[in-house]
Amino acid sequence: MTIFEGRFSELAAVRIGVVVARFNDMVTSRLLLGCLDCLSRHGIDTADASSQLDVAWVPGCFEIPLVAQRLAASQRYDVVIALGAVIRGDTPHFDVVVAEVSKGVAAVGRESGVPVIFGVLTTDTLQQALERAGIKSNLGWSYGLEALEMASLMQGLPG
Ligand code: INI
């Protein structure tokens, strides 16, 4: 029997692309900070001149799948992390954006073979989003960890 699982070491060769939405920037910029903190503390070079990590900003979550697809297709990255925040308002717009970004991100991962981490908060209020972006915990950190696990796992899987 072989057990396949991701590791959190020997990550020197891992290349990571991050797509982050500017909409609700107060939340998403904190998710990005948490994510970068996790990655750098696991040995990923997150400096501006790094060739191990790139960050692409998009206007909102609706645009995430397109840019994630471009990054995944570039064959430059072992994993892509999508960061965003969709906060419920008084209109059905929330549901449209959530449906597009969630289905879009899943499709990019399946079709490209490059794992795409779904780091998109979907909350009823700004307070709930901020609580998950640093006021209580920072889920950006978890998304970074999941990216490392998936990059490592995919490298170890057959095929
Ligand atoms: N984009 C978000 O990332 N979060 C939201 O909560 C949001 N809401 O609620 O409207 C949002 N809308 C913008 C959308 O993602 C696109 O950028 C825009 O429609 C242009 O295509």
CSV table of C-alpha atoms and ligand atoms in Angstrom, one decimal:
chain,number,residue,atom,x,y,z
A,1,MET,CA,0.0,0.0,0.0
A,2,THR,CA,1.2,3.5,-0.8
A,3,ILE,CA,-0.1,6.4,1.2
A,4,PHE,CA,0.1,9.8,-0.6
A,5,GLU,CA,0.1,12.9,1.4
A,6,GLY,CA,1.6,16.4,1.2
A,7,ARG,CA,4.6,17.5,3.1
A,8,PHE,CA,5.5,20.9,4.6
A,9,SER,CA,9.2,20.7,4.1
A,10,GLU,CA,11.6,20.5,1.1
A,11,LEU,CA,9.7,23.3,-0.6
A,12,ALA,CA,12.6,25.2,-2.1
A,13,ALA,CA,11.4,24.4,-5.7
A,14,VAL,CA,7.7,25.1,-5.2
A,15,ARG,CA,6.3,28.0,-7.3
A,16,ILE,CA,3.2,29.7,-6.2
A,17,GLY,CA,0.8,32.1,-8.0
A,18,VAL,CA,-1.6,34.1,-5.9
A,19,VAL,CA,-4.7,35.8,-7.4
A,20,VAL,CA,-6.3,38.4,-5.0
A,21,ALA,CA,-9.4,40.5,-5.5
A,22,ARG,CA,-9.3,44.2,-4.7
A,23,PHE,CA,-13.0,44.3,-3.9
A,24,ASN,CA,-13.4,44.4,-0.1
A,25,ASP,CA,-9.7,45.2,0.0
A,26,MET,CA,-9.8,45.8,3.7
A,27,VAL,CA,-10.4,42.0,4.0
A,28,THR,CA,-8.5,40.6,1.1
A,29,SER,CA,-5.2,42.5,1.8
A,30,ARG,CA,-5.3,41.0,5.3
A,31,LEU,CA,-5.9,37.5,3.8
A,32,LEU,CA,-2.9,38.1,1.6
A,33,LEU,CA,-0.7,39.2,4.5
A,34,GLY,CA,-1.7,36.0,6.5
A,35,CYS,CA,-1.0,33.9,3.5
A,36,LEU,CA,2.4,35.4,2.8
A,37,ASP,CA,3.3,35.0,6.5
A,38,CYS,CA,2.5,31.3,6.4
A,39,LEU,CA,4.4,30.8,3.2
A,40,SER,CA,7.6,32.7,4.3
A,41,ARG,CA,7.6,30.9,7.6
A,42,HIS,CA,7.6,27.6,5.7
A,43,GLY,CA,10.7,28.7,3.7
A,44,ILE,CA,9.1,30.2,0.6
A,45,ASP,CA,10.8,33.3,-0.7
A,46,THR,CA,8.1,35.9,-0.7
A,47,ALA,CA,10.3,39.0,-1.3
A,48,ASP,CA,9.3,41.3,-4.2
A,49,ALA,CA,12.1,40.0,-6.4
A,50,SER,CA,11.2,36.4,-5.6
A,51,SER,CA,10.9,33.9,-8.5
A,52,GLN,CA,9.1,31.5,-6.2
A,53,LEU,CA,5.9,33.6,-5.7
A,54,ASP,CA,4.0,36.0,-7.8
A,55,VAL,CA,0.8,38.0,-6.9
A,56,ALA,CA,-1.8,39.1,-9.5
A,57,TRP,CA,-4.5,41.6,-8.4
A,58,VAL,CA,-7.9,41.5,-10.0
A,59,PRO,CA,-10.9,43.9,-9.6
A,60,GLY,CA,-13.2,41.4,-7.9
A,61,CYS,CA,-13.9,37.7,-7.3
A,62,PHE,CA,-15.8,37.5,-10.6
A,63,GLU,CA,-12.4,38.0,-12.4
A,64,ILE,CA,-10.5,35.4,-10.3
A,65,PRO,CA,-11.2,32.3,-12.5
A,66,LEU,CA,-9.9,33.9,-15.7
A,67,VAL,CA,-6.7,35.0,-14.1
A,68,ALA,CA,-6.3,31.8,-12.2
A,69,GLN,CA,-6.7,29.9,-15.5
A,70,ARG,CA,-4.0,32.0,-17.1
A,71,LEU,CA,-1.6,31.4,-14.2
A,72,ALA,CA,-2.3,27.7,-14.2
A,73,ALA,CA,-1.9,27.4,-17.9
A,74,SER,CA,1.5,29.1,-17.8
A,75,GLN,CA,3.1,26.0,-16.4
A,76,ARG,CA,5.1,28.3,-14.1
A,77,TYR,CA,3.2,27.4,-10.9
A,78,ASP,CA,2.8,24.3,-8.9
A,79,VAL,CA,-0.2,25.7,-7.1
A,80,VAL,CA,-2.5,28.8,-7.4
A,81,ILE,CA,-4.1,30.5,-4.5
A,82,ALA,CA,-7.3,32.5,-5.0
A,83,LEU,CA,-8.1,35.1,-2.4
A,84,GLY,CA,-11.2,37.2,-2.2
A,85,ALA,CA,-14.2,38.2,0.0
A,86,VAL,CA,-17.8,38.2,-1.0
A,87,ILE,CA,-20.1,39.9,1.5
A,88,ARG,CA,-23.8,39.6,1.3
A,89,GLY,CA,-25.6,42.8,0.5
A,90,ASP,CA,-29.3,43.6,-0.2
A,91,THR,CA,-29.3,42.3,-3.8
A,92,PRO,CA,-28.8,38.9,-5.4
A,93,HIS,CA,-25.4,40.0,-6.7
A,94,PHE,CA,-23.7,38.1,-3.9
A,95,ASP,CA,-25.1,34.8,-5.1
A,96,VAL,CA,-24.0,35.5,-8.7
A,97,VAL,CA,-20.5,36.3,-7.7
A,98,VAL,CA,-20.2,33.4,-5.3
A,99,ALA,CA,-21.5,30.9,-7.9
A,100,GLU,CA,-19.1,32.2,-10.6
A,101,VAL,CA,-16.0,32.2,-8.4
A,102,SER,CA,-16.5,28.9,-6.7
A,103,LYS,CA,-17.4,27.0,-9.9
A,104,GLY,CA,-14.8,28.8,-11.9
A,105,VAL,CA,-12.0,28.1,-9.4
A,106,ALA,CA,-13.0,24.4,-9.2
A,107,ALA,CA,-13.1,24.1,-13.0
A,108,VAL,CA,-9.6,25.7,-13.4
A,109,GLY,CA,-8.1,23.2,-11.0
A,110,ARG,CA,-9.8,20.2,-12.7
A,111,GLU,CA,-9.1,21.3,-16.3
A,112,SER,CA,-5.5,22.5,-15.8
A,113,GLY,CA,-4.3,19.8,-13.3
A,114,VAL,CA,-2.8,22.6,-11.2
A,115,PRO,CA,-4.5,22.8,-7.8
A,116,VAL,CA,-6.3,26.1,-7.1
A,117,ILE,CA,-6.9,26.9,-3.4
A,118,PHE,CA,-10.3,28.4,-2.8
A,119,GLY,CA,-9.4,31.2,-0.4
A,120,VAL,CA,-12.6,33.2,-0.9
A,121,LEU,CA,-14.6,34.2,2.2
A,122,THR,CA,-18.3,34.2,1.8
A,123,THR,CA,-20.0,36.0,4.7
A,124,ASP,CA,-23.2,37.8,5.7
A,125,THR,CA,-21.4,40.8,7.2
A,126,LEU,CA,-18.1,42.7,7.0
A,127,GLN,CA,-17.6,41.9,10.7
A,128,GLN,CA,-17.7,38.2,10.0
A,129,ALA,CA,-15.2,38.6,7.1
A,130,LEU,CA,-12.8,40.7,9.2
A,131,GLU,CA,-13.0,38.1,12.0
A,132,ARG,CA,-11.7,35.5,9.5
A,133,ALA,CA,-9.0,37.9,8.1
A,134,GLY,CA,-7.1,38.7,11.3
A,135,ILE,CA,-9.4,40.1,14.0
A,136,LYS,CA,-9.8,36.5,15.4
A,137,SER,CA,-8.0,34.1,13.1
A,138,ASN,CA,-6.6,34.7,9.7
A,139,LEU,CA,-7.8,32.1,7.2
A,140,GLY,CA,-5.2,33.5,4.7
A,141,TRP,CA,-2.6,31.5,6.8
A,142,SER,CA,-4.7,28.3,6.3
A,143,TYR,CA,-4.9,28.9,2.6
A,144,GLY,CA,-1.1,29.2,2.4
A,145,LEU,CA,-0.7,25.9,4.3
A,146,GLU,CA,-3.3,24.1,2.1
A,147,ALA,CA,-1.4,25.4,-1.0
A,148,LEU,CA,1.9,23.9,0.3
A,149,GLU,CA,0.1,20.6,1.1
A,150,MET,CA,-1.5,20.4,-2.4
A,151,ALA,CA,1.7,21.4,-4.3
A,152,SER,CA,3.6,18.7,-2.4
A,153,LEU,CA,0.9,16.1,-2.8
A,154,MET,CA,0.5,16.6,-6.5
A,155,GLN,CA,4.3,16.2,-7.0
A,156,GLY,CA,4.1,12.9,-5.2
A,157,LEU,CA,1.1,11.4,-7.0
A,158,PRO,CA,1.6,9.1,-10.0
A,159,GLY,CA,0.8,10.3,-13.5
B,1,INI,N1,-16.6,41.3,-5.9
B,1,INI,C1,-16.1,40.7,-4.8
B,1,INI,O1,-14.9,40.3,-4.8
B,1,INI,N2,-16.8,40.7,-3.6
B,1,INI,C2,-18.1,41.1,-3.5
B,1,INI,O2,-18.7,41.1,-2.4
B,1,INI,C3,-18.7,41.7,-4.7
B,1,INI,N3,-20.0,42.2,-4.6
B,1,INI,O3,-20.7,42.0,-3.6
B,1,INI,O4,-20.5,42.9,-5.5
B,1,INI,C4,-17.9,41.8,-5.9
B,1,INI,N4,-18.4,42.3,-7.0
B,1,INI,C5,-17.6,42.7,-8.1
B,1,INI,C6,-17.4,41.6,-9.1
B,1,INI,O5,-16.5,40.6,-8.5
B,1,INI,C7,-16.7,42.1,-10.4
B,1,INI,O6,-15.4,42.6,-10.1
B,1,INI,C8,-17.5,43.2,-11.1
B,1,INI,O7,-18.8,42.7,-11.3
B,1,INI,C9,-16.9,43.5,-12.5
B,1,INI,O8,-16.9,42.3,-13.3
